[in-house]
XYZ file of C-alpha atoms in Angstrom:
474
model
C 80.925 89.671 65.834
C 79.959 93.197 67.152
C 81.131 92.325 70.635
C 84.615 90.870 68.890
C 84.925 94.405 66.991
C 84.092 96.264 70.133
C 86.664 94.471 72.207
C 89.296 95.056 69.421
C 88.709 98.827 69.455
C 88.671 98.850 73.206
C 91.939 96.841 73.146
C 93.768 99.419 70.772
C 92.424 102.343 72.899
C 93.803 100.863 76.172
C 97.140 100.081 74.532
C 97.211 103.674 73.150
C 96.860 105.166 76.563
C 96.680 108.825 77.432
C 97.828 109.714 74.024
C 94.851 108.045 72.502
C 94.103 106.931 68.832
C 92.339 108.461 65.900
C 89.497 106.526 64.273
C 92.045 106.115 61.129
C 94.466 104.467 63.403
C 91.639 102.097 64.901
C 90.539 101.054 61.581
C 94.046 100.462 60.409
C 94.989 98.162 63.513
C 91.755 96.323 63.524
C 90.966 95.881 59.873
C 87.692 97.332 60.164
C 86.190 99.789 57.920
C 86.121 103.534 58.765
C 82.298 103.322 59.056
C 82.375 100.346 61.434
C 85.011 102.110 63.598
C 82.929 105.262 63.742
C 79.679 103.451 64.812
C 81.709 101.597 67.457
C 83.358 104.705 68.887
C 80.081 106.465 68.971
C 78.535 103.871 71.136
C 81.651 103.823 73.314
C 81.365 107.563 73.957
C 77.730 107.336 74.354
C 78.346 104.521 77.035
C 80.935 106.954 78.835
C 83.973 104.358 77.949
C 85.703 106.713 75.607
C 86.291 110.541 75.270
C 87.958 112.869 72.926
C 91.618 113.512 73.565
C 92.266 116.427 71.293
C 93.263 116.279 67.613
C 96.455 115.030 65.537
C 98.404 117.598 63.703
C 97.236 117.647 60.257
C 98.811 116.496 57.315
C 96.472 118.006 55.040
C 92.720 118.417 55.497
C 91.054 118.562 58.791
C 92.901 117.271 62.018
C 91.847 113.901 62.934
C 90.003 113.640 66.430
C 91.958 111.500 69.011
C 90.025 109.090 71.121
C 91.139 107.748 74.609
C 89.546 105.272 77.167
C 87.797 106.980 80.114
C 89.881 105.292 83.142
C 86.950 105.962 85.758
C 84.277 104.498 83.492
C 84.698 101.076 85.046
C 86.621 99.271 87.727
C 87.569 95.708 88.978
C 89.021 94.293 92.098
C 91.912 92.037 91.838
C 92.364 89.622 95.073
C 95.303 87.445 95.700
C 94.687 84.794 98.407
C 98.004 83.385 99.334
C 98.724 80.671 101.909
C 99.663 83.236 104.550
C 98.392 86.574 103.316
C 95.809 88.543 101.575
C 96.307 91.293 98.950
C 93.335 93.305 97.225
C 93.752 96.033 94.755
C 91.055 98.362 93.057
C 92.093 99.386 89.405
C 90.344 101.491 86.864
C 89.482 100.668 83.195
C 92.987 100.994 82.088
C 94.343 98.571 85.016
C 95.879 101.426 86.971
C 95.922 100.789 90.705
C 93.887 103.037 92.522
C 94.097 101.594 96.126
C 95.512 98.258 97.805
C 95.082 96.591 101.065
C 97.065 93.758 102.356
C 96.564 91.473 105.658
C 97.722 88.424 107.171
C 95.649 85.292 106.328
C 95.563 81.617 107.434
C 94.348 79.841 104.379
C 94.002 76.881 106.399
C 91.625 78.144 108.865
C 88.467 77.113 107.179
C 86.266 78.537 104.540
C 83.923 80.591 106.531
C 87.084 82.570 108.249
C 88.708 83.199 104.904
C 85.447 84.323 103.011
C 84.791 86.499 106.285
C 88.304 88.037 105.925
C 88.001 88.559 102.009
C 84.744 90.230 102.338
C 86.198 92.612 105.209
C 89.054 93.569 103.183
C 87.295 94.092 100.035
C 84.594 96.101 101.516
C 87.427 98.495 103.330
C 89.087 98.643 100.063
C 86.261 100.066 98.303
C 84.868 102.335 101.108
C 88.125 103.849 101.260
C 88.554 104.198 97.808
C 85.057 105.599 97.191
C 85.641 108.193 100.151
C 88.704 109.728 99.055
C 90.537 108.053 95.920
C 90.992 111.394 94.402
C 89.219 113.621 91.838
C 88.553 112.174 88.307
C 88.729 108.644 89.329
C 84.843 108.478 89.062
C 84.975 105.892 91.995
C 81.230 105.657 93.523
C 81.057 109.355 92.838
C 78.680 110.061 90.180
C 81.562 112.162 88.634
C 79.957 112.802 85.261
C 80.476 112.107 81.902
C 84.343 112.037 81.776
C 83.924 109.347 84.730
C 81.541 107.184 82.594
C 78.719 107.606 85.370
C 75.690 110.008 85.438
C 75.502 111.954 88.588
C 73.114 110.064 90.984
C 72.943 107.110 88.800
C 71.986 103.882 90.983
C 73.703 100.706 90.824
C 70.929 99.038 89.636
C 70.013 97.024 86.435
C 68.389 98.465 83.513
C 65.031 96.992 84.856
C 65.453 98.672 88.258
C 66.205 95.569 90.295
C 69.039 95.535 92.852
C 72.287 94.270 90.908
C 72.678 91.396 93.272
C 69.389 89.945 91.989
C 71.077 88.949 88.656
C 73.703 86.828 90.611
C 74.189 83.473 88.941
C 71.541 83.872 86.140
C 73.927 84.731 83.204
C 72.355 88.084 82.677
C 74.594 91.052 82.101
C 74.214 93.684 84.894
C 74.150 97.292 83.653
C 73.850 100.731 85.276
C 70.417 102.486 85.096
C 71.443 104.253 82.157
C 71.744 100.898 80.632
C 75.190 101.939 79.048
C 78.262 101.170 81.222
C 78.776 97.209 81.213
C 79.303 96.632 85.084
C 79.048 92.972 85.431
C 79.704 89.569 83.424
C 78.798 86.134 85.137
C 79.355 82.572 85.393
C 76.837 79.985 86.992
C 74.833 80.338 90.107
C 76.083 80.726 93.546
C 75.872 77.849 95.820
C 77.475 78.803 99.075
C 79.417 76.080 101.417
C 81.448 76.244 104.210
C 83.615 74.416 106.577
C 83.751 75.835 110.136
C 87.391 77.286 110.622
C 89.489 77.347 113.909
C 91.785 80.252 114.409
C 92.092 83.793 113.027
C 91.876 83.859 109.250
C 92.978 87.480 109.003
C 93.876 90.603 111.150
C 93.124 94.057 110.044
C 94.567 94.923 106.862
C 96.966 97.966 106.001
C 96.445 100.173 103.066
C 98.902 101.602 100.305
C 99.458 105.018 99.907
C 97.044 105.375 97.018
C 94.103 104.654 99.270
C 92.367 106.783 101.802
C 90.785 103.837 103.530
C 92.376 103.458 106.985
C 90.575 100.627 108.693
C 88.334 97.625 107.732
C 85.234 99.727 107.339
C 81.889 98.280 106.293
C 79.240 99.588 104.027
C 76.381 101.020 105.846
C 72.725 101.102 105.079
C 70.413 98.634 103.466
C 71.791 95.209 103.421
C 74.940 95.816 105.317
C 76.582 92.631 106.395
C 77.465 92.359 110.271
C 81.017 91.822 111.308
C 82.483 90.268 114.394
C 83.419 92.806 116.879
C 87.103 92.194 116.380
C 89.594 90.445 113.842
C 91.419 88.431 116.396
C 89.387 85.417 115.793
C 88.289 85.014 119.179
C 84.514 85.335 118.644
C 82.390 83.879 115.917
C 82.768 84.849 112.441
C 79.233 86.040 112.210
C 76.281 87.325 114.467
C 73.617 84.911 115.550
C 70.205 84.718 113.874
C 69.481 84.946 110.404
C 71.839 87.042 108.429
C 70.569 89.986 106.280
C 70.687 89.673 102.530
C 74.125 90.607 101.463
C 74.761 94.070 100.106
C 76.398 94.264 96.734
C 79.584 95.894 96.289
C 78.018 98.047 93.530
C 76.525 100.140 96.476
C 80.171 101.259 97.177
C 81.542 101.409 93.520
C 78.825 101.307 91.041
C 81.102 100.887 88.153
C 82.485 97.675 89.413
C 82.724 95.104 86.890
C 83.565 92.228 89.281
C 86.080 90.478 91.358
C 89.053 88.428 89.998
C 90.547 86.018 92.676
C 94.042 84.391 92.147
C 94.488 81.368 94.577
C 96.994 78.432 94.687
C 96.060 75.552 92.563
C 94.946 73.219 91.504
C 91.503 74.357 90.757
C 88.960 74.162 88.096
C 88.964 77.621 86.460
C 85.573 76.848 84.459
C 83.428 76.270 87.576
C 85.324 78.311 90.064
C 85.891 75.145 92.359
C 88.904 74.414 94.459
C 90.698 70.895 94.149
C 93.452 69.417 96.332
C 95.583 72.357 97.184
C 98.726 71.066 98.351
C 98.804 71.243 102.146
C 95.227 72.349 102.338
C 93.127 69.164 101.727
C 89.961 70.697 103.343
C 89.372 73.164 100.343
C 89.061 70.202 97.962
C 85.645 70.399 95.942
C 84.817 73.944 97.612
C 82.935 76.266 95.237
C 85.075 79.342 95.891
C 83.763 81.545 92.979
C 79.995 81.000 93.985
C 80.510 81.417 97.731
C 82.149 84.766 97.074
C 79.586 85.976 94.653
C 76.874 85.238 96.937
C 78.611 87.088 99.604
C 79.550 90.321 97.664
C 76.883 90.556 95.133
C 79.155 90.891 91.786
C 80.566 88.658 89.446
C 83.756 86.586 90.334
C 86.340 84.923 88.314
C 88.654 82.374 89.965
C 91.934 81.086 88.676
C 95.619 79.861 89.586
C 97.574 82.618 91.054
C 100.253 81.746 88.377
C 97.595 81.940 85.506
C 96.477 85.559 86.671
C 99.953 86.547 86.574
C 100.799 85.240 83.151
C 97.591 86.880 81.953
C 98.600 90.321 83.713
C 102.228 89.885 82.109
C 101.153 88.966 78.513
C 100.660 92.528 76.865
C 104.320 93.333 77.619
C 106.122 89.883 77.358
C 106.898 87.802 74.710
C 104.618 85.694 72.435
C 105.345 82.840 74.285
C 106.625 82.791 77.853
C 106.814 81.071 81.168
C 106.121 82.825 84.480
C 107.768 80.896 87.336
C 106.527 81.822 90.688
C 108.572 80.766 93.961
C 106.953 81.808 97.049
C 105.185 79.667 99.541
C 104.765 77.399 96.806
C 106.017 76.806 93.091
C 103.978 77.123 90.061
C 104.140 78.347 86.580
C 101.680 80.486 84.234
C 102.174 79.609 80.605
C 101.337 82.028 77.654
C 101.690 80.119 74.174
C 101.268 82.045 71.075
C 99.955 84.949 72.959
C 96.965 82.706 74.554
C 97.155 81.837 78.373
C 97.223 78.110 78.314
C 95.299 76.812 81.006
C 94.738 73.273 79.764
C 91.511 71.113 79.583
C 91.147 70.892 83.507
C 93.208 73.931 84.491
C 96.089 71.663 85.181
C 98.627 73.076 82.815
C 101.454 75.092 84.660
C 101.477 72.634 87.902
C 105.343 73.237 87.265
C 106.195 72.340 91.090
C 105.187 68.692 90.623
C 107.414 67.803 87.933
C 109.577 65.172 89.303
C 113.274 66.079 88.841
C 114.736 63.529 91.205
C 113.696 60.160 90.861
C 112.935 58.263 94.223
C 113.632 61.791 95.723
C 111.914 63.239 99.186
C 108.356 62.872 99.646
C 106.176 65.927 98.596
C 102.724 66.973 100.120
C 101.319 66.298 96.754
C 101.850 62.356 97.512
C 104.734 62.219 95.006
C 108.378 61.785 95.281
C 111.196 64.208 93.841
C 108.800 67.013 93.052
C 110.535 70.341 92.047
C 108.656 72.202 94.649
C 109.569 69.843 97.681
C 113.320 69.996 96.617
C 113.489 73.767 95.812
C 111.622 74.663 99.183
C 113.805 72.657 101.269
C 116.769 74.357 99.514
C 115.255 77.794 100.514
C 114.508 76.580 104.062
C 117.928 75.503 104.445
C 119.512 78.833 102.982
C 120.934 77.187 99.965
C 119.975 79.855 97.469
C 122.174 78.479 95.220
C 120.854 74.924 95.033
C 117.303 76.326 94.865
C 118.101 78.556 91.862
C 119.825 75.440 90.192
C 116.734 73.332 90.661
C 114.431 76.082 89.657
C 116.581 76.406 86.477
C 116.393 72.567 85.836
C 112.598 72.887 85.870
C 112.631 75.783 83.732
C 114.980 74.210 80.985
C 112.402 71.047 80.764
C 109.605 73.772 79.818
C 111.801 75.759 77.466
C 112.702 72.477 75.524
C 109.166 70.923 75.725
C 107.226 74.042 74.763
C 109.804 76.400 72.641
C 109.450 78.949 75.242
C 110.712 82.499 74.247
C 111.241 84.052 77.581
C 111.329 82.916 81.285
C 110.078 85.485 84.146
C 110.801 84.731 87.564
C 108.456 86.163 90.329
C 107.122 85.402 93.747
C 108.295 86.441 97.382
C 111.402 84.175 97.597
C 112.807 85.355 94.169
C 111.776 88.962 94.703
C 113.704 89.186 98.007
C 116.933 88.291 96.248
C 116.702 88.312 92.782
C 120.100 88.179 91.464
C 121.173 84.808 92.621
C 117.877 83.167 91.147
C 118.407 84.829 87.502
C 121.885 83.857 87.702
C 121.347 80.334 88.611
C 118.411 79.697 85.988
C 120.301 81.497 83.478
C 123.566 79.256 83.871
C 121.208 75.951 83.455
C 119.488 77.257 80.439
C 122.771 78.306 78.894
C 121.159 80.680 76.405
C 118.006 78.778 75.530
C 115.869 81.477 76.467
C 116.303 84.791 78.214
C 115.661 84.913 81.911
C 114.599 88.082 83.879
C 112.392 89.180 86.993
C 108.852 90.071 86.271
C 108.639 93.757 85.882
C 105.479 94.228 88.111
C 107.352 93.033 91.184
C 105.312 91.922 94.218
C 102.044 93.192 92.398
C 102.274 90.483 89.725
C 99.700 88.146 90.898
C 97.236 90.770 92.394
C 97.317 92.923 88.966
C 96.880 89.707 87.222
C 93.805 89.139 89.313
C 92.115 92.246 88.192
C 93.054 91.320 84.723
C 90.742 88.205 84.954
C 88.052 90.802 85.170
C 89.203 93.277 82.541
C 90.677 91.133 79.754
C 87.607 89.852 78.131
C 86.347 93.464 77.731
C 89.684 93.828 75.463
C 89.406 90.664 73.769
C 92.000 88.949 76.009
C 90.083 86.098 77.514
C 92.983 83.787 77.438
C 92.626 80.137 76.548
C 89.609 78.546 74.876
C 87.186 77.239 77.686
C 86.701 80.629 79.508
C 83.208 80.974 80.212
C 82.660 84.513 81.995
C 82.731 87.160 79.554
C 81.754 90.943 79.982
C 78.447 91.926 78.513
C 78.747 94.548 75.676
C 75.105 94.356 74.786
C 74.631 98.101 75.425
C 77.889 99.282 73.339
């Protein structure tokens, strides 16, 4: 109950933004007593997660104190693995982006090369952000109380162990102050790989919000070796026994974890990939645990469309469908304000509904699937047909699930949104509003970061989520 109440207060503070909220407003919004709210906010302030933001104008009596979240108190990394590209973003506690990197990716190149590319790009992202993300972010700087990290605080657990030693144990890892929660975890790591051929990634590019200019690696104890180049011509790792991995907490001590959005199907509970259409070699690969072992931080894995829907949920309708048309076709479903994954994370396999009986074959093994038909129309340059096919699939969802809103996204739609919105609207004929995702190209990667942040604010999604943030210290 204490965790639930703390999450409710944190959620309202996040929604309040920079204007903040008074204790009376928090009590009204959560249904908690003023005394309970005072105790919770005192713990949040002691942990560096919240701070005073001034006072409200008095309506009689003492002006109420306003509280707000401290953005730099905690951070998360969102990672979007597409079939041909990788995007990683570092966000603060409010979800605001600090830095973003993009790089080409050959998802079919094999697990070892893909994991190596992920490690390089994520470490480069954090190294750049920690070196010069700007004053006040609190990223790896020990920036003081307003950043939620004491000067000189080490990225270790309360018992003084290296944070990576708790990987896979189910224990929440905290800073040495034992206050700011910096990790949540699932089951233990079990690395596996299938040797890849060909380059998984070239050097990434960094957005203007990041000061990182290249794929730098963390130096010092436990730093991982990298290949001499990103061309893929040489081995992915050096020969001989590999040193123990250096936790990403060495770069950003307030890092909560890594959220990974990847094409499905997959098992969200276990972080294991299934038969990704067109990439059968990934079937059964424990992506969550393999990344956790390499990076030394908690990892949550979900389908790209689920991550996108989770990130959009606070700004969208109570029940909506996010339809993603890019290198594939899928959907993320939010029903009654809860992300709907299904018992086996198979909900939202929108692209494999049959919309043409005895239609052309699909790589999934079926015939007449929406994805196969839609991608064929896109390849032929027939945008009107692709939009109409997308609309037929959307109409099935709206009529089956009584959806309030349809949001469109994905690189294909975003490259020319007008015809797709018009085409889907024409098929739906007013059954539900249709619009383009307000987050644009960042929809999935922001949602990936939200996989980590959402449990802190009581937004873990559908029942069955197993990785929750540790609030034991607050």
